[in-house]
Coordinates of C-alpha atoms (C1' of nucleotides) in Angstrom, one line a residue:
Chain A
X1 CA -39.0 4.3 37.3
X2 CA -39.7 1.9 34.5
X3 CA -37.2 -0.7 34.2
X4 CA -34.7 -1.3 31.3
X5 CA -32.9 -4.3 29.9
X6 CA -29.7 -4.2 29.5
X7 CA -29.7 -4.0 25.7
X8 CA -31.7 -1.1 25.9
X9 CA -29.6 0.7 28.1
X10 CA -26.8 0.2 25.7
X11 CA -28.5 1.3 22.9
X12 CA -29.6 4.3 24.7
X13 CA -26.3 5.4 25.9
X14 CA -24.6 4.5 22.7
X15 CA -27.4 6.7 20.7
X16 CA -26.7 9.8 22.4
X17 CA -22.2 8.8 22.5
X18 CA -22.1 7.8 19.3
X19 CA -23.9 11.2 18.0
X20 CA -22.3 13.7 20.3
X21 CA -18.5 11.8 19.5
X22 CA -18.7 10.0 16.1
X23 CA -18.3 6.3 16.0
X24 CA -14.8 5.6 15.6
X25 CA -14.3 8.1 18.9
X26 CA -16.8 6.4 21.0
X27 CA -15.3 3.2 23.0
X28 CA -17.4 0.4 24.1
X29 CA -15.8 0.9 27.7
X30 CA -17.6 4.5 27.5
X31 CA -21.1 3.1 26.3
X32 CA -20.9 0.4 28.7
X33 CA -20.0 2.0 31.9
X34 CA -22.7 5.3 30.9
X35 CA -25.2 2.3 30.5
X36 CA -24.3 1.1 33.8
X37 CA -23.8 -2.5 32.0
X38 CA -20.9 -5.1 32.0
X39 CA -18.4 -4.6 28.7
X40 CA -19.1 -7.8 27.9
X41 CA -22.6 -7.6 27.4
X42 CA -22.7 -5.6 24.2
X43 CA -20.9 -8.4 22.2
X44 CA -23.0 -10.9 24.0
X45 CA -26.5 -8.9 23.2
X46 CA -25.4 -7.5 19.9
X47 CA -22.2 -9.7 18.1
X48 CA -19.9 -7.0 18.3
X49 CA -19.6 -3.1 17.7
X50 CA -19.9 -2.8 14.3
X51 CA -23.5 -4.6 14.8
X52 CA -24.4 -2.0 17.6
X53 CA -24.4 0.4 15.3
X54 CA -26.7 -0.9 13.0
X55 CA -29.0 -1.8 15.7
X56 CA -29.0 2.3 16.9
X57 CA -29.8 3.2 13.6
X58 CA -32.2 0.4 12.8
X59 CA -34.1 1.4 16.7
X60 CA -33.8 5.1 15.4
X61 CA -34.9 5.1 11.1
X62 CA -37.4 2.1 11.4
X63 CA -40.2 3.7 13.0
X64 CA -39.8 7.3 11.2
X65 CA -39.6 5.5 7.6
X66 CA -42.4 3.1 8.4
X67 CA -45.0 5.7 9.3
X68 CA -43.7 7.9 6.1
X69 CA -44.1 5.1 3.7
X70 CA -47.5 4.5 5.3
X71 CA -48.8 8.1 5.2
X72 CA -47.2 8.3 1.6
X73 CA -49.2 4.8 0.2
X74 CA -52.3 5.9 2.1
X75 CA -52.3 9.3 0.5
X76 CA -51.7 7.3 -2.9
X77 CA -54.5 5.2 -2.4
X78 CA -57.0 8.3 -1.2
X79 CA -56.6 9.2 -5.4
X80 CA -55.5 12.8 -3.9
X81 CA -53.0 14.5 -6.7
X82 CA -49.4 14.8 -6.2
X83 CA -47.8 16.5 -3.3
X84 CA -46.1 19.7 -3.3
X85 CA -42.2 20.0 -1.9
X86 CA -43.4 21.9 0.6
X87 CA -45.9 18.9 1.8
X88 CA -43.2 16.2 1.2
X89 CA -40.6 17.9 3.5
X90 CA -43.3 19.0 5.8
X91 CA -44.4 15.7 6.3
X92 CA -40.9 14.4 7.0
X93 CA -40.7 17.1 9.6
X94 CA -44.3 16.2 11.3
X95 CA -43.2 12.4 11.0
X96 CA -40.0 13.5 12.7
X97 CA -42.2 15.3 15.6
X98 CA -44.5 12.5 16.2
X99 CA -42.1 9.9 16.4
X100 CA -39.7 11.5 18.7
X101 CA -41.7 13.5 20.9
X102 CA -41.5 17.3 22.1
X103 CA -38.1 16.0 22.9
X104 CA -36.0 18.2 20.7
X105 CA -32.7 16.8 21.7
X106 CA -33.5 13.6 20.3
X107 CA -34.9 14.8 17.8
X108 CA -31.3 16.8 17.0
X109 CA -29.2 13.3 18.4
X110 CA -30.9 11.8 15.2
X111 CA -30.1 14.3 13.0
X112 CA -26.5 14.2 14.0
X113 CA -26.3 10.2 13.8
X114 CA -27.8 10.9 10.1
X115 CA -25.2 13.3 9.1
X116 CA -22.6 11.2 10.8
X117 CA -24.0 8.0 8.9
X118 CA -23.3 10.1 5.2
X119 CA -20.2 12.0 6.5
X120 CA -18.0 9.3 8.2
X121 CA -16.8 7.0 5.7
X122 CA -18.1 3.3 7.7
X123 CA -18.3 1.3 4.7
X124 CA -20.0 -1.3 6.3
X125 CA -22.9 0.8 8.0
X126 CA -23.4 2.6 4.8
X127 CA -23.5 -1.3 2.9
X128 CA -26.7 -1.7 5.5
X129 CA -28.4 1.5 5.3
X130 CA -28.1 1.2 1.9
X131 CA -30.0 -2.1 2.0
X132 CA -31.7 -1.5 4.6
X133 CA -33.7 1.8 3.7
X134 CA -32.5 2.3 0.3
X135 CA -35.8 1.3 -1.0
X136 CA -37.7 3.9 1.0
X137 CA -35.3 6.5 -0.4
X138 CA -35.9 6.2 -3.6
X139 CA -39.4 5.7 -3.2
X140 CA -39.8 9.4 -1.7
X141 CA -37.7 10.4 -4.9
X142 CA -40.5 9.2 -7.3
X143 CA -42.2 11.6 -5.2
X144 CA -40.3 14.8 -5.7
X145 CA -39.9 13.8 -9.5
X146 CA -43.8 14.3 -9.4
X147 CA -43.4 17.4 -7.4
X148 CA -41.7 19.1 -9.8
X149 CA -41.8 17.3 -13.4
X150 CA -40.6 20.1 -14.9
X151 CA -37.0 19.8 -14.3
X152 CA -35.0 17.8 -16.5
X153 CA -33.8 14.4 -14.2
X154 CA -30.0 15.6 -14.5
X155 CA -30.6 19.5 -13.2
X156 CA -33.2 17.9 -10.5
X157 CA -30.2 15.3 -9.5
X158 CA -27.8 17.9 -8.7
X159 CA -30.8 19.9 -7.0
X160 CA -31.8 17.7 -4.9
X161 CA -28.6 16.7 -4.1
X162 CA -27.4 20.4 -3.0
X163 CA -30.8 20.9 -0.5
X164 CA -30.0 17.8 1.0
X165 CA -26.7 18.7 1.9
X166 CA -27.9 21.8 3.2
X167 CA -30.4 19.7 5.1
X168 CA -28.1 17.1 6.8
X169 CA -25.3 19.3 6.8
X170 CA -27.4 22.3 9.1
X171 CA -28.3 19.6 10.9
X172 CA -25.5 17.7 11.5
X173 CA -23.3 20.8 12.8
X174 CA -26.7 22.2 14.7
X175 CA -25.0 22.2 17.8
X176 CA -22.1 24.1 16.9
X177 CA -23.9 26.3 15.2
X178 CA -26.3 26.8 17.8
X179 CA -23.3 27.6 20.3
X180 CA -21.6 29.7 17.4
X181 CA -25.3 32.1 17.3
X182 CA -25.4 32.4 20.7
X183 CA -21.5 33.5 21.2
X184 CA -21.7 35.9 18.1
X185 CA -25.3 37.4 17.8
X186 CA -26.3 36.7 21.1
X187 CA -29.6 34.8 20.1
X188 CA -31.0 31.8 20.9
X189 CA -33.0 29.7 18.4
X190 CA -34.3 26.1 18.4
X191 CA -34.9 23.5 16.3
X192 CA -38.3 24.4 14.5
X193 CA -36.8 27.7 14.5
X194 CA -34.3 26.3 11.8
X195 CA -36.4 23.4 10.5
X196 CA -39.3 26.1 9.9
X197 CA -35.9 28.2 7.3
X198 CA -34.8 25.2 6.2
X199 CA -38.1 23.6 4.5
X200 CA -38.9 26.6 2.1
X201 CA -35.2 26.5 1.7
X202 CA -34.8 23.0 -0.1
X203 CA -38.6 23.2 -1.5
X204 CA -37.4 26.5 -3.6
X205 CA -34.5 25.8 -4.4
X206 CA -35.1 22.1 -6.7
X207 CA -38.3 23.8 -7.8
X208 CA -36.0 25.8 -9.4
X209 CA -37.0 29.7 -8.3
X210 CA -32.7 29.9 -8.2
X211 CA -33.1 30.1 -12.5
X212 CA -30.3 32.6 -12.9
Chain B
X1 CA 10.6 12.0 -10.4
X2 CA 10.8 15.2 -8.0
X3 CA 12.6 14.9 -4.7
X4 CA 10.9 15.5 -1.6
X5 CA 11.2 16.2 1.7
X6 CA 9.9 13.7 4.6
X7 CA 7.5 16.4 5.7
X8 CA 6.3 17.1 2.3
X9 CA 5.4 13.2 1.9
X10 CA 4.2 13.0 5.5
X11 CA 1.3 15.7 4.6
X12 CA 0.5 14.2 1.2
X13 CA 0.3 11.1 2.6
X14 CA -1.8 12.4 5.5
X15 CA -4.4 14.9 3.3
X16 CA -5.6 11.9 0.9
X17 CA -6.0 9.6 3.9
X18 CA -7.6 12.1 6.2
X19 CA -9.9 13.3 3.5
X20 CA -11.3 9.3 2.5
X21 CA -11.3 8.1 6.2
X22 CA -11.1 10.4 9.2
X23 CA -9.0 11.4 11.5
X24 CA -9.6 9.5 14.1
X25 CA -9.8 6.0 11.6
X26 CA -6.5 7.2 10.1
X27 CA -3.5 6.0 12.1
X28 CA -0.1 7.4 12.2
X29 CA 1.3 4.2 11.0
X30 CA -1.2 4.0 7.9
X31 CA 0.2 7.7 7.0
X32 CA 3.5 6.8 7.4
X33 CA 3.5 3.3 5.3
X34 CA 1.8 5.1 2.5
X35 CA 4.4 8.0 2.7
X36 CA 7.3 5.5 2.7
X37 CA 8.9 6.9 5.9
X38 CA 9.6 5.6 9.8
X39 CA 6.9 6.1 11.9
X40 CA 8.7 8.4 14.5
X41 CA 9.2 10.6 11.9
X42 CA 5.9 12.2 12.2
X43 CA 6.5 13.2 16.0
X44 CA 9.9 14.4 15.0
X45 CA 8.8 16.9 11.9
X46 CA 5.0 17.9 13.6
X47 CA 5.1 17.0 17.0
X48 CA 2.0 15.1 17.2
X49 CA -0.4 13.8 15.6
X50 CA -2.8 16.9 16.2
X51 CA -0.1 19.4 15.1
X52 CA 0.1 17.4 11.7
X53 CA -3.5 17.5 11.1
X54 CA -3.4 21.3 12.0
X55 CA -0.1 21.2 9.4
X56 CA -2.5 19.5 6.8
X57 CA -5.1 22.5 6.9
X58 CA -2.5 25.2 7.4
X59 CA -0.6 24.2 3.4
X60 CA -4.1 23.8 1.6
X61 CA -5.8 26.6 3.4
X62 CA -3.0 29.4 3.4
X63 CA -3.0 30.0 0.2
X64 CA -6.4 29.8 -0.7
X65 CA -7.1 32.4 1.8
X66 CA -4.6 34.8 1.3
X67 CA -5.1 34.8 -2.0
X68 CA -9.0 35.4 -1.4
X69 CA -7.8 38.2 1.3
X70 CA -5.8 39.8 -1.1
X71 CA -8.6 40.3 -4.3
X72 CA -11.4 40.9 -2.1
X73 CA -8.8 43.9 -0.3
X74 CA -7.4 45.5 -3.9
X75 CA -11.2 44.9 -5.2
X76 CA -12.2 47.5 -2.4
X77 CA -9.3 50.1 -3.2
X78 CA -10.1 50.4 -6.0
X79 CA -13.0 52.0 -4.7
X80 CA -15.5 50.0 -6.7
X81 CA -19.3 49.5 -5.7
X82 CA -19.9 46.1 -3.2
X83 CA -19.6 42.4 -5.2
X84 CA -22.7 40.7 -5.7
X85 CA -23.5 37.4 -4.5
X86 CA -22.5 35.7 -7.3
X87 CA -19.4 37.7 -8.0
X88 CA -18.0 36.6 -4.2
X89 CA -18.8 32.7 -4.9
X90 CA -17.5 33.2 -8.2
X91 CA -14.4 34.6 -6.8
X92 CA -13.9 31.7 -4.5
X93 CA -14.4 29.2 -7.6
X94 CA -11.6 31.0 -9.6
X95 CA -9.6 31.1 -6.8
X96 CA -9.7 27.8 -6.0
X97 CA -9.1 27.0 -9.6
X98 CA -5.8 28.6 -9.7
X99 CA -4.7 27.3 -6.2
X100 CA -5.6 24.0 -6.4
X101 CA -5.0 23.5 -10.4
X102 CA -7.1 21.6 -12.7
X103 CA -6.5 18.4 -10.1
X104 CA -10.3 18.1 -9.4
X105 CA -9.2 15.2 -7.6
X106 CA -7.5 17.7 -5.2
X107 CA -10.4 20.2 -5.4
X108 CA -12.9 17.3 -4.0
X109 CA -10.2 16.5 -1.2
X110 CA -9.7 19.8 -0.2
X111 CA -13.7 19.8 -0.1
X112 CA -14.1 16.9 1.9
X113 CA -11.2 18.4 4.5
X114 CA -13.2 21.3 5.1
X115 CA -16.5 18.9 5.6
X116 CA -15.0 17.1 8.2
X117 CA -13.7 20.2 10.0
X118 CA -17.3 21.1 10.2
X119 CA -18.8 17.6 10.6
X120 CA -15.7 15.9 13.5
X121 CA -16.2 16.6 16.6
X122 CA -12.7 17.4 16.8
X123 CA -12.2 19.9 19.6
X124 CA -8.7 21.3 19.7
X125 CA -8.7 21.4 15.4
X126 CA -12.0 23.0 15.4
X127 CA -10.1 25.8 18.3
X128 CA -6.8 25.9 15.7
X129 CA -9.4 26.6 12.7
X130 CA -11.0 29.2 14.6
X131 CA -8.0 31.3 15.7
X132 CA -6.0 30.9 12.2
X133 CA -8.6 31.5 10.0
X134 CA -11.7 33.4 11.7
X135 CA -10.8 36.5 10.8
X136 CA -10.8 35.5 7.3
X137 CA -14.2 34.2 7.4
X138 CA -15.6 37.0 9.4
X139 CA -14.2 39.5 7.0
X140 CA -15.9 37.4 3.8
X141 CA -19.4 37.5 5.8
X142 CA -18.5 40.9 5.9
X143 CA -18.8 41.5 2.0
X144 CA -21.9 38.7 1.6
X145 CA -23.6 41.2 4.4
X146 CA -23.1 44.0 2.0
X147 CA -24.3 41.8 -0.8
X148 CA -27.6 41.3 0.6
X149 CA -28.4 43.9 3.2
X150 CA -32.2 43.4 3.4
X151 CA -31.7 40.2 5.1
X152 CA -31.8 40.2 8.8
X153 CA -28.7 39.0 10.7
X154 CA -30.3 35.9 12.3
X155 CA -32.0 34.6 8.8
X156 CA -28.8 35.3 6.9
X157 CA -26.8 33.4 9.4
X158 CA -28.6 30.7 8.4
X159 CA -29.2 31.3 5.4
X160 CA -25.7 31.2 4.6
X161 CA -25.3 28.1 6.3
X162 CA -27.6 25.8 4.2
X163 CA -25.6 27.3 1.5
X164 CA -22.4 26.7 2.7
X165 CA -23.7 22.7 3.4
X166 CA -25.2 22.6 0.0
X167 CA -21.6 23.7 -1.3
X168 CA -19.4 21.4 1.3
X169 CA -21.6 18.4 1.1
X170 CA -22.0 17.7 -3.0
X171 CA -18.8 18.9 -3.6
X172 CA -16.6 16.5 -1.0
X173 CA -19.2 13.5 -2.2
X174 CA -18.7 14.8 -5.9
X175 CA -17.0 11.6 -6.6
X176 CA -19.5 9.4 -5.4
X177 CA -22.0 11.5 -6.5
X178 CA -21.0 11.4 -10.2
X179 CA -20.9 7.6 -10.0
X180 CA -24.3 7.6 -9.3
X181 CA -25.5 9.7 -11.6
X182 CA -23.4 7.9 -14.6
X183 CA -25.0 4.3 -13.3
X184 CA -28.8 5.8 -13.1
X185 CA -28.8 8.3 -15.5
X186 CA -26.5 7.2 -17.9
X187 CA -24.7 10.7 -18.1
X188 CA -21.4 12.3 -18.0
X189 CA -20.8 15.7 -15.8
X190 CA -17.5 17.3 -14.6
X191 CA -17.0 19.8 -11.5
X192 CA -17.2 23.0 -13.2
X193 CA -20.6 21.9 -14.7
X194 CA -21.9 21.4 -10.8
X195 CA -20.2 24.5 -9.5
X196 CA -22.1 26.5 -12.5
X197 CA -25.6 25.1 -10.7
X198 CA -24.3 25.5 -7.6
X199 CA -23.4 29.0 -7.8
X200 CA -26.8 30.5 -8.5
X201 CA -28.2 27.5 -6.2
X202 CA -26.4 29.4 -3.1
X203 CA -26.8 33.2 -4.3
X204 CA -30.2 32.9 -4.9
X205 CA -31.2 31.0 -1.6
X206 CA -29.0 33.8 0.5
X207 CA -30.3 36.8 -1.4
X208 CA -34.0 35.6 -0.5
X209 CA -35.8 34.0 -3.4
X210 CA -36.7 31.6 -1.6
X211 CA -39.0 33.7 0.4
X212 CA -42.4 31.5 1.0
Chain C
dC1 C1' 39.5 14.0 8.8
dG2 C1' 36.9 14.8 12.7
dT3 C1' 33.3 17.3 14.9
dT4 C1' 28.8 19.1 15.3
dG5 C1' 24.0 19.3 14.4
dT6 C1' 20.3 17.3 12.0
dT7 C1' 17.6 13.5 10.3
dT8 C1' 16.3 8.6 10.1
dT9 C1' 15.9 4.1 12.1
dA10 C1' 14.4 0.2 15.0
dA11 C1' 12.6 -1.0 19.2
dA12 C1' 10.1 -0.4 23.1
dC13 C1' 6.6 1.9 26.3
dG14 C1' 2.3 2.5 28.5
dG15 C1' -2.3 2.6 27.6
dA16 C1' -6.7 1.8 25.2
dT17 C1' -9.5 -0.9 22.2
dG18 C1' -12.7 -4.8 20.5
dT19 C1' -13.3 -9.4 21.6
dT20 C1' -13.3 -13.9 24.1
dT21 C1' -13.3 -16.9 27.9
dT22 C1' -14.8 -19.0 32.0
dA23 C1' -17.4 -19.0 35.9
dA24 C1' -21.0 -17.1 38.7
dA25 C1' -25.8 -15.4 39.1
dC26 C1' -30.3 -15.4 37.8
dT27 C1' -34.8 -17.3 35.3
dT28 C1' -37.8 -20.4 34.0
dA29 C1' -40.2 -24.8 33.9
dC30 C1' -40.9 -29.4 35.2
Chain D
dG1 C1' -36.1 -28.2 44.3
dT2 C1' -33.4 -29.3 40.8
dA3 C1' -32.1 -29.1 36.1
dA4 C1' -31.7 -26.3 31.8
dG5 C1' -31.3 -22.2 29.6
dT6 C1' -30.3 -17.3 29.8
dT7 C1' -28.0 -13.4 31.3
dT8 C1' -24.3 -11.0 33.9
dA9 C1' -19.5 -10.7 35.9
dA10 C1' -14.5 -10.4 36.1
dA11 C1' -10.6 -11.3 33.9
dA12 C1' -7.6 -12.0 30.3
dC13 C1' -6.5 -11.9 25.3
dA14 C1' -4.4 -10.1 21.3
dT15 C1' -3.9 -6.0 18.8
dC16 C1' -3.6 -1.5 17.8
dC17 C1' -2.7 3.2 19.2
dG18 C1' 0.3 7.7 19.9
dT19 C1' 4.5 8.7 21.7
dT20 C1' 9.4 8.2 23.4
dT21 C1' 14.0 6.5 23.5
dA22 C1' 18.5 5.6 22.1
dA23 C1' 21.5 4.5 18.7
dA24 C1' 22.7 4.7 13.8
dA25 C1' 23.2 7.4 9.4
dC26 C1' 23.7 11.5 7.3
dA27 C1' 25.1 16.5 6.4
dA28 C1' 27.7 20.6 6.7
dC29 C1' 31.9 22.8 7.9
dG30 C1' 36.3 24.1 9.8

DNA sequence: CGTTGTTTTAAACGGATGTTTTAAACTTAC
DNA sequence: GTAAGTTTAAAACATCCGTTTAAAACAACG
């Protein structure tokens, strides 16, 4: 098997603790001894927990954000017009795909450490995603503002705002509501199963099809 | 000033610092400082600190419910035709008007409660939540069923989900969420003016406009 | 008043947490 | 092969946690 170092062990173990548990519920002892590591080696490889975090979400978010900035600027350059919502999300999704594999339950583990980064209140994570990938963010919002110029920017706020909470909050609760399916209507479903709802979902609804 | 009761405090105390940090980043001693009482005193009046979160839920989600039981039972006595979409969410937003005041403040706590519920992998409140309440819930996915009866079972479960997070997640942010739109937009909104967008946001994605 | 039952208080308990320390083990290069 | 630098190891540190104890304060009532 291909061997590890240590500080990828711990971030590996902490990736999948940290988004089935939260963060606050989620002990070094447990990463450390689930990595198979000494405790002391996550302050020594990392500074301390808070820092651990960070470097989970910077492992997880810098590869997915690079790739969409660079398909987004290369498209921009190609002098193509604007993209629809449904390409936007869809290219988030395909990003998503490529980067983490067929594997769907990491796919799902980030989508959980992504809900968990918006839900739990860690002020000082949210200080470094902010400063960290804020910039992306709002870069992909100039693109949904061209997407659909017709909205006035405060209705569009609030719409945007509402699909992504239906995005991170499906998401975030997948499990559960995976498990709550199966109990109750005896089905199974995956994750494209949901993604594949959810897309047409958000794209609709800031587009603005809801007008009463 | 109005007397009251250690309990009462205890649970006051308890909701607003549940509701901005967690429960497992809220300590009993935090609760207890802010409520102005010993710290044994929450083991004495709840038992634990599980049975006081459980006690938290129970006061702000009793009445809401029962309330919500008791016009959606008269409603069908009185042997009218099946509420539309719109009239059910519309029924909850009065509801919760005249339950929880015009103390948006409250509103937005209550909000953000219910979003951790969902979002906190906390296992025996999640178990409490399900016994006390699912009956409720089943019964008002009962009337949405009969609201929109072309929709099949499995796409309306999840259809109703992406609502539900679009509702949960800009309404327990809707503080922050207002900041930001005052410091980018320059512009002034209250909560009934988002629950007025939100309301045909989640009808109209359930009932199926958003079809592809 | 004195007794009884209830509530509050201060202190301690046992355990878990993040972090630090100090020494040992391992790598690397001269 | 030894010296220097890097990584791991075991143990201890200080602090915080939820909970319990036992005594004090209070309330109600005969």
């Amino acid at each position: 098997m291909p061997k590890s170092t240590t500080a990828e062990r711990i971030l590996d173990a902490a990736q999948i603790l940290f988004a089935t548990k939260g963060f606050a519920e989620t002990s070094l002892r447990h990463i450390t001894s689930k990595a198979g590591v000494n405790l002391a080696a996550v302050n020594y490889h990392f500074g301390s927990k808070e820092k651990l975090m960070q470097a989970v979400f910077e492992r997880t978010l810098t590869p997915f954000c690079d790739q969409l900035e660079k398909q987004l600027l290369t498209h921009a350059q190609s002098g193509g017009e604007s993209l629809t919502l449904e390409e936007l999300f869809g290219l988030m999704v395909s990003i998503a795909d490529k980067v983490y594999g067929d594997d769907s339950k990491e796919f799902s583990r980030f989508m959980r450490l992504m809900g968990l980064a918006y839900t739990q209140t860690q002020d000082e994570l949210r200080a470094f995603l902010g400063d960290r990938y804020g910039m992306v963010f709002k870069r992909f919002l100039v693109h949904i503002k061209l997407a659909a110029p017709e909205i006035p920017p405060k209705e569009l706020f609030w719409r945007i705002h509402f699909a992504l909470g239906s995005a991170v909050f499906t998401l975030a609760s997948f499990g559960g509501l995976q498990e709550l399916l199966r109990n109750d209507y005896k089905m199974e479903v995956g994750l494209p199963d949901v993604v594949k709802r959810l897309v047409p979902f958000m794209a609709a609804g800031i587009r603005g099809d809801v007008e009463k």
